[in-house]
Amino acid sequence: MILCLLWLVVGEVGASSAVAAGAKSESALDQVTAKKPLICIEAGHQAKANLKLEPIAPGSKTMKAKVAGGTSGVFTKKPEYKLTLEVALKLETVLKGKYRIVMVRRTNDVNLSNSERAIVCNEAKADVMIRLHADGSTDPAVKGMTFFYPSSGNELTKPISKPSMDIAKLVSQQVIKETGAKLRGVNARGDLTGFNYTKVPTFLIEMGFMTNKEEDEKMSKADYQDLIVAGIAEGLDAYFKRPKDDK
Ligand SMILES: [Zn+2]
């Protein structure tokens, strides 16, 4: 009987210390993961455009479609919203582990306006919001990549303009290096709803022209998507590793 009681006591002590140890290692893990930068990935557009209007910026009287339909592939017939999600999911896989990730959408069947998408990333307290898009033109010969970041001339986005420009530049260099695509520019925009509601550093990549046969075909290929994703990841790594006085 005494032995039995003793066993119970030891057993209980053993169990409770195991729980304590478990709790301790979990919180240590939380601390480690909390230090990783948080990347919010937004795949542009969605299966059904929402042409209802929303203010272009908080408090603005200028209205713009909540989320436009986007372009589509002349050759692949793929809509932009499918392409952007394919790349977004690849990017999540590559960044996971090194970064914490928030996905604005994981399916095409969503109804999220451009302001709501920005708010998802704001509320997550993302370190960077990445917006994935593809371009379209009436001229089938036009090709190349364009990067956008929020303008410093816009009072709302002024605080995030500089870090956003830094990321956009670093990412553009790496994506161009990986893909060999033509760089059309890294430009500031003050007229994008998605930027005007964003309170965290952000950039938008137009990955190429879906109206250009060559780029349309390329962008749908897994190995070309891998190059885009690798370039974005390298650009982010460079941004988070840049010297302190640059920040
Ligand atoms: Zn788009």
CSV table of C-alpha atoms and ligand atoms in Angstrom, one decimal:
chain,number,residue,atom,x,y,z
A,1,MET,CA,0.0,0.0,0.0
A,2,ILE,CA,2.8,2.4,1.0
A,3,LEU,CA,4.7,1.5,-2.2
A,4,CYS,CA,1.6,2.1,-4.2
A,5,LEU,CA,1.0,5.5,-2.7
A,6,LEU,CA,4.6,6.4,-3.3
A,7,TRP,CA,4.3,5.4,-6.9
A,8,LEU,CA,1.3,7.6,-7.3
A,9,VAL,CA,3.1,10.6,-5.8
A,10,VAL,CA,6.2,10.1,-8.0
A,11,GLY,CA,4.0,9.4,-11.0
A,12,GLU,CA,2.1,12.7,-10.4
A,13,VAL,CA,5.2,14.7,-9.9
A,14,GLY,CA,6.7,13.2,-13.0
A,15,ALA,CA,3.6,14.0,-15.0
A,16,SER,CA,3.3,17.6,-13.8
A,17,SER,CA,7.0,18.3,-14.4
A,18,ALA,CA,6.5,16.9,-17.9
A,19,VAL,CA,3.6,19.3,-18.5
A,20,ALA,CA,5.7,22.2,-17.2
A,21,ALA,CA,8.6,21.2,-19.4
A,22,GLY,CA,6.3,21.0,-22.4
A,23,ALA,CA,4.8,24.4,-21.7
A,24,LYS,CA,8.2,25.9,-21.3
A,25,SER,CA,9.5,24.6,-24.6
A,26,GLU,CA,6.3,25.7,-26.4
A,27,SER,CA,6.7,29.3,-25.1
A,28,ALA,CA,10.4,29.2,-26.1
A,29,LEU,CA,9.3,28.2,-29.6
A,30,ASP,CA,6.8,31.0,-29.7
A,31,GLN,CA,9.6,33.4,-28.9
A,32,VAL,CA,11.7,32.1,-31.7
A,33,THR,CA,8.9,32.2,-34.3
A,34,ALA,CA,7.8,35.6,-33.1
A,35,LYS,CA,11.2,37.0,-34.2
A,36,LYS,CA,10.7,35.8,-37.8
A,37,PRO,CA,9.4,38.5,-40.1
A,38,LEU,CA,5.8,38.2,-41.1
A,39,ILE,CA,5.0,38.2,-44.8
A,40,CYS,CA,1.4,38.8,-46.0
A,41,ILE,CA,0.9,37.4,-49.4
A,42,GLU,CA,-1.9,38.7,-51.6
A,43,ALA,CA,-2.8,37.0,-54.8
A,44,GLY,CA,-4.5,39.7,-56.9
A,45,HIS,CA,-8.1,39.5,-58.1
A,46,GLN,CA,-10.6,36.6,-57.6
A,47,ALA,CA,-12.9,34.4,-59.6
A,48,LYS,CA,-15.7,36.9,-59.7
A,49,ALA,CA,-14.9,40.6,-60.0
A,50,ASN,CA,-16.8,42.9,-57.6
A,51,LEU,CA,-17.5,46.1,-59.4
A,52,LYS,CA,-19.3,47.7,-56.5
A,53,LEU,CA,-17.5,50.8,-55.4
A,54,GLU,CA,-15.3,51.6,-52.4
A,55,PRO,CA,-13.4,54.8,-51.6
A,56,ILE,CA,-9.9,54.8,-53.2
A,57,ALA,CA,-8.5,55.8,-49.7
A,58,PRO,CA,-9.9,56.0,-46.2
A,59,GLY,CA,-12.2,59.1,-46.1
A,60,SER,CA,-11.9,59.7,-49.9
A,61,LYS,CA,-14.9,60.7,-52.1
A,62,THR,CA,-13.1,59.2,-55.1
A,63,MET,CA,-14.6,55.7,-55.7
A,64,LYS,CA,-13.1,52.7,-57.5
A,65,ALA,CA,-14.2,49.1,-58.1
A,66,LYS,CA,-13.8,46.9,-55.0
A,67,VAL,CA,-11.9,44.4,-57.0
A,68,ALA,CA,-11.5,44.4,-60.8
A,69,GLY,CA,-11.6,41.4,-63.0
A,70,GLY,CA,-8.0,41.4,-64.1
A,71,THR,CA,-6.5,40.3,-67.3
A,72,SER,CA,-6.2,36.8,-68.9
A,73,GLY,CA,-3.8,34.8,-71.0
A,74,VAL,CA,-4.1,35.3,-74.8
A,75,PHE,CA,-2.5,31.9,-75.3
A,76,THR,CA,-3.2,29.9,-72.1
A,77,LYS,CA,-6.7,31.5,-71.6
A,78,LYS,CA,-5.8,31.4,-67.9
A,79,PRO,CA,-7.4,34.3,-65.9
A,80,GLU,CA,-5.0,36.5,-63.9
A,81,TYR,CA,-6.6,35.5,-60.6
A,82,LYS,CA,-5.6,31.8,-61.2
A,83,LEU,CA,-2.1,32.7,-62.1
A,84,THR,CA,-1.6,35.0,-59.1
A,85,LEU,CA,-2.9,32.3,-56.7
A,86,GLU,CA,-0.5,29.6,-58.3
A,87,VAL,CA,2.4,31.9,-57.6
A,88,ALA,CA,1.2,32.9,-54.2
A,89,LEU,CA,1.0,29.3,-53.0
A,90,LYS,CA,4.5,28.6,-54.4
A,91,LEU,CA,5.8,31.6,-52.6
A,92,GLU,CA,4.2,30.5,-49.3
A,93,THR,CA,5.9,27.1,-49.6
A,94,VAL,CA,9.3,28.7,-50.3
A,95,LEU,CA,9.1,31.4,-47.6
A,96,LYS,CA,7.6,29.1,-44.9
A,97,GLY,CA,10.1,28.2,-42.2
A,98,LYS,CA,12.2,31.3,-42.6
A,99,TYR,CA,9.3,33.7,-42.4
A,100,ARG,CA,5.8,33.6,-40.8
A,101,ILE,CA,3.1,33.8,-43.5
A,102,VAL,CA,-0.4,35.2,-43.7
A,103,MET,CA,-2.3,34.4,-46.9
A,104,VAL,CA,-4.9,36.9,-47.9
A,105,ARG,CA,-6.6,34.2,-50.0
A,106,ARG,CA,-6.0,30.5,-50.7
A,107,THR,CA,-8.9,29.9,-53.1
A,108,ASN,CA,-10.3,31.7,-56.1
A,109,ASP,CA,-13.8,31.7,-54.7
A,110,VAL,CA,-13.5,34.7,-52.3
A,111,ASN,CA,-15.0,38.1,-52.2
A,112,LEU,CA,-12.4,40.5,-50.8
A,113,SER,CA,-12.1,44.1,-51.9
A,114,ASN,CA,-8.7,45.8,-52.3
A,115,SER,CA,-9.2,47.7,-49.1
A,116,GLU,CA,-10.2,44.5,-47.2
A,117,ARG,CA,-7.1,42.8,-48.5
A,118,ALA,CA,-4.9,45.6,-47.2
A,119,ILE,CA,-6.6,45.5,-43.8
A,120,VAL,CA,-6.0,41.7,-43.5
A,121,CYS,CA,-2.2,42.5,-43.7
A,122,ASN,CA,-2.5,45.5,-41.4
A,123,GLU,CA,-4.3,43.5,-38.7
A,124,ALA,CA,-1.8,40.7,-39.0
A,125,LYS,CA,0.9,43.4,-38.3
A,126,ALA,CA,2.8,42.1,-41.4
A,127,ASP,CA,6.4,43.3,-41.9
A,128,VAL,CA,5.8,43.2,-45.7
A,129,MET,CA,2.7,42.8,-47.8
A,130,ILE,CA,3.4,41.3,-51.3
A,131,ARG,CA,0.8,41.9,-54.0
A,132,LEU,CA,0.9,39.6,-57.0
A,133,HIS,CA,-0.5,40.6,-60.4
A,134,ALA,CA,0.1,40.2,-64.1
A,135,ASP,CA,-0.3,42.8,-66.8
A,136,GLY,CA,-2.3,43.3,-69.9
A,137,SER,CA,-2.0,45.6,-72.9
A,138,THR,CA,-3.8,46.2,-76.2
A,139,ASP,CA,-0.4,45.9,-77.8
A,140,PRO,CA,0.6,42.1,-77.9
A,141,ALA,CA,4.3,43.0,-78.3
A,142,VAL,CA,4.5,44.7,-74.9
A,143,LYS,CA,6.3,42.6,-72.3
A,144,GLY,CA,8.3,42.9,-69.1
A,145,MET,CA,7.8,43.3,-65.4
A,146,THR,CA,6.8,46.4,-63.4
A,147,PHE,CA,7.0,46.9,-59.7
A,148,PHE,CA,5.0,49.4,-57.8
A,149,TYR,CA,5.3,50.8,-54.3
A,150,PRO,CA,3.2,53.4,-52.4
A,151,SER,CA,4.0,57.1,-53.2
A,152,SER,CA,5.6,59.5,-50.8
A,153,GLY,CA,3.5,62.3,-52.2
A,154,ASN,CA,0.4,60.7,-50.7
A,155,GLU,CA,-0.1,61.7,-47.1
A,156,LEU,CA,-1.6,58.3,-46.2
A,157,THR,CA,1.2,56.2,-47.7
A,158,LYS,CA,4.1,58.5,-46.9
A,159,PRO,CA,5.2,56.6,-43.8
A,160,ILE,CA,5.5,53.3,-45.7
A,161,SER,CA,6.8,54.7,-48.9
A,162,LYS,CA,10.6,54.5,-48.2
A,163,PRO,CA,10.7,50.9,-46.8
A,164,SER,CA,8.3,49.9,-49.6
A,165,MET,CA,10.6,51.4,-52.2
A,166,ASP,CA,13.6,49.6,-50.7
A,167,ILE,CA,11.9,46.2,-50.8
A,168,ALA,CA,10.5,46.8,-54.3
A,169,LYS,CA,14.0,47.7,-55.6
A,170,LEU,CA,15.7,44.8,-53.9
A,171,VAL,CA,13.0,42.3,-55.0
A,172,SER,CA,13.0,43.6,-58.6
A,173,GLN,CA,16.8,43.2,-58.9
A,174,GLN,CA,16.6,39.5,-57.8
A,175,VAL,CA,13.5,38.6,-59.8
A,176,ILE,CA,15.0,40.1,-62.9
A,177,LYS,CA,18.3,38.3,-62.3
A,178,GLU,CA,16.5,35.0,-61.8
A,179,THR,CA,14.0,35.3,-64.7
A,180,GLY,CA,15.9,37.4,-67.3
A,181,ALA,CA,12.7,39.3,-67.9
A,182,LYS,CA,12.8,43.0,-69.0
A,183,LEU,CA,12.4,45.5,-66.2
A,184,ARG,CA,9.9,48.2,-67.2
A,185,GLY,CA,10.2,50.1,-64.0
A,186,VAL,CA,10.0,50.3,-60.2
A,187,ASN,CA,7.4,53.1,-59.8
A,188,ALA,CA,5.5,54.9,-57.0
A,189,ARG,CA,1.7,54.9,-57.1
A,190,GLY,CA,-0.6,57.1,-55.1
A,191,ASP,CA,-3.8,56.0,-56.8
A,192,LEU,CA,-4.1,52.3,-55.8
A,193,THR,CA,-6.8,51.5,-53.2
A,194,GLY,CA,-4.7,48.5,-52.1
A,195,PHE,CA,-1.8,50.8,-51.2
A,196,ASN,CA,-3.9,53.6,-49.7
A,197,TYR,CA,-5.3,51.3,-47.0
A,198,THR,CA,-2.0,49.6,-46.3
A,199,LYS,CA,-0.1,50.6,-43.1
A,200,VAL,CA,2.8,48.1,-43.6
A,201,PRO,CA,5.6,48.2,-46.1
A,202,THR,CA,4.3,46.8,-49.4
A,203,PHE,CA,5.0,46.4,-53.1
A,204,LEU,CA,3.1,45.1,-56.1
A,205,ILE,CA,4.7,43.0,-58.8
A,206,GLU,CA,3.3,42.8,-62.3
A,207,MET,CA,4.9,39.5,-63.3
A,208,GLY,CA,4.6,39.9,-67.0
A,209,PHE,CA,2.1,40.5,-69.8
A,210,MET,CA,-0.6,37.9,-70.3
A,211,THR,CA,-1.4,39.6,-73.6
A,212,ASN,CA,2.1,38.7,-74.8
A,213,LYS,CA,2.2,35.1,-76.1
A,214,GLU,CA,5.7,34.4,-74.9
A,215,GLU,CA,5.2,35.8,-71.4
A,216,ASP,CA,1.7,34.3,-71.1
A,217,GLU,CA,3.1,30.8,-71.8
A,218,LYS,CA,6.2,31.3,-69.6
A,219,MET,CA,4.2,32.6,-66.6
A,220,SER,CA,2.0,29.4,-66.6
A,221,LYS,CA,5.1,27.1,-66.5
A,222,ALA,CA,6.0,25.8,-63.0
A,223,ASP,CA,9.8,26.3,-63.6
A,224,TYR,CA,9.3,30.0,-64.5
A,225,GLN,CA,7.0,30.5,-61.5
A,226,ASP,CA,9.8,29.0,-59.4
A,227,LEU,CA,12.2,31.6,-60.7
A,228,ILE,CA,9.9,34.5,-59.9
A,229,VAL,CA,9.3,33.0,-56.4
A,230,ALA,CA,13.1,32.5,-55.9
A,231,GLY,CA,13.7,36.1,-56.9
A,232,ILE,CA,11.1,37.4,-54.5
A,233,ALA,CA,12.5,35.3,-51.6
A,234,GLU,CA,16.1,36.5,-52.3
A,235,GLY,CA,14.9,40.1,-52.4
A,236,LEU,CA,13.1,39.7,-49.1
A,237,ASP,CA,16.2,38.1,-47.6
A,238,ALA,CA,18.3,41.0,-48.8
A,239,TYR,CA,15.8,43.5,-47.3
A,240,PHE,CA,15.8,41.9,-43.9
A,241,LYS,CA,19.6,41.5,-43.9
A,242,ARG,CA,20.4,45.1,-45.0
A,243,PRO,CA,22.5,47.3,-42.7
A,244,LYS,CA,20.7,48.8,-39.6
A,245,ASP,CA,21.3,52.5,-40.6
A,246,ASP,CA,19.6,51.7,-43.8
A,247,LYS,CA,16.4,50.9,-42.0
B,1,ZN,ZN,-4.1,42.7,-61.7
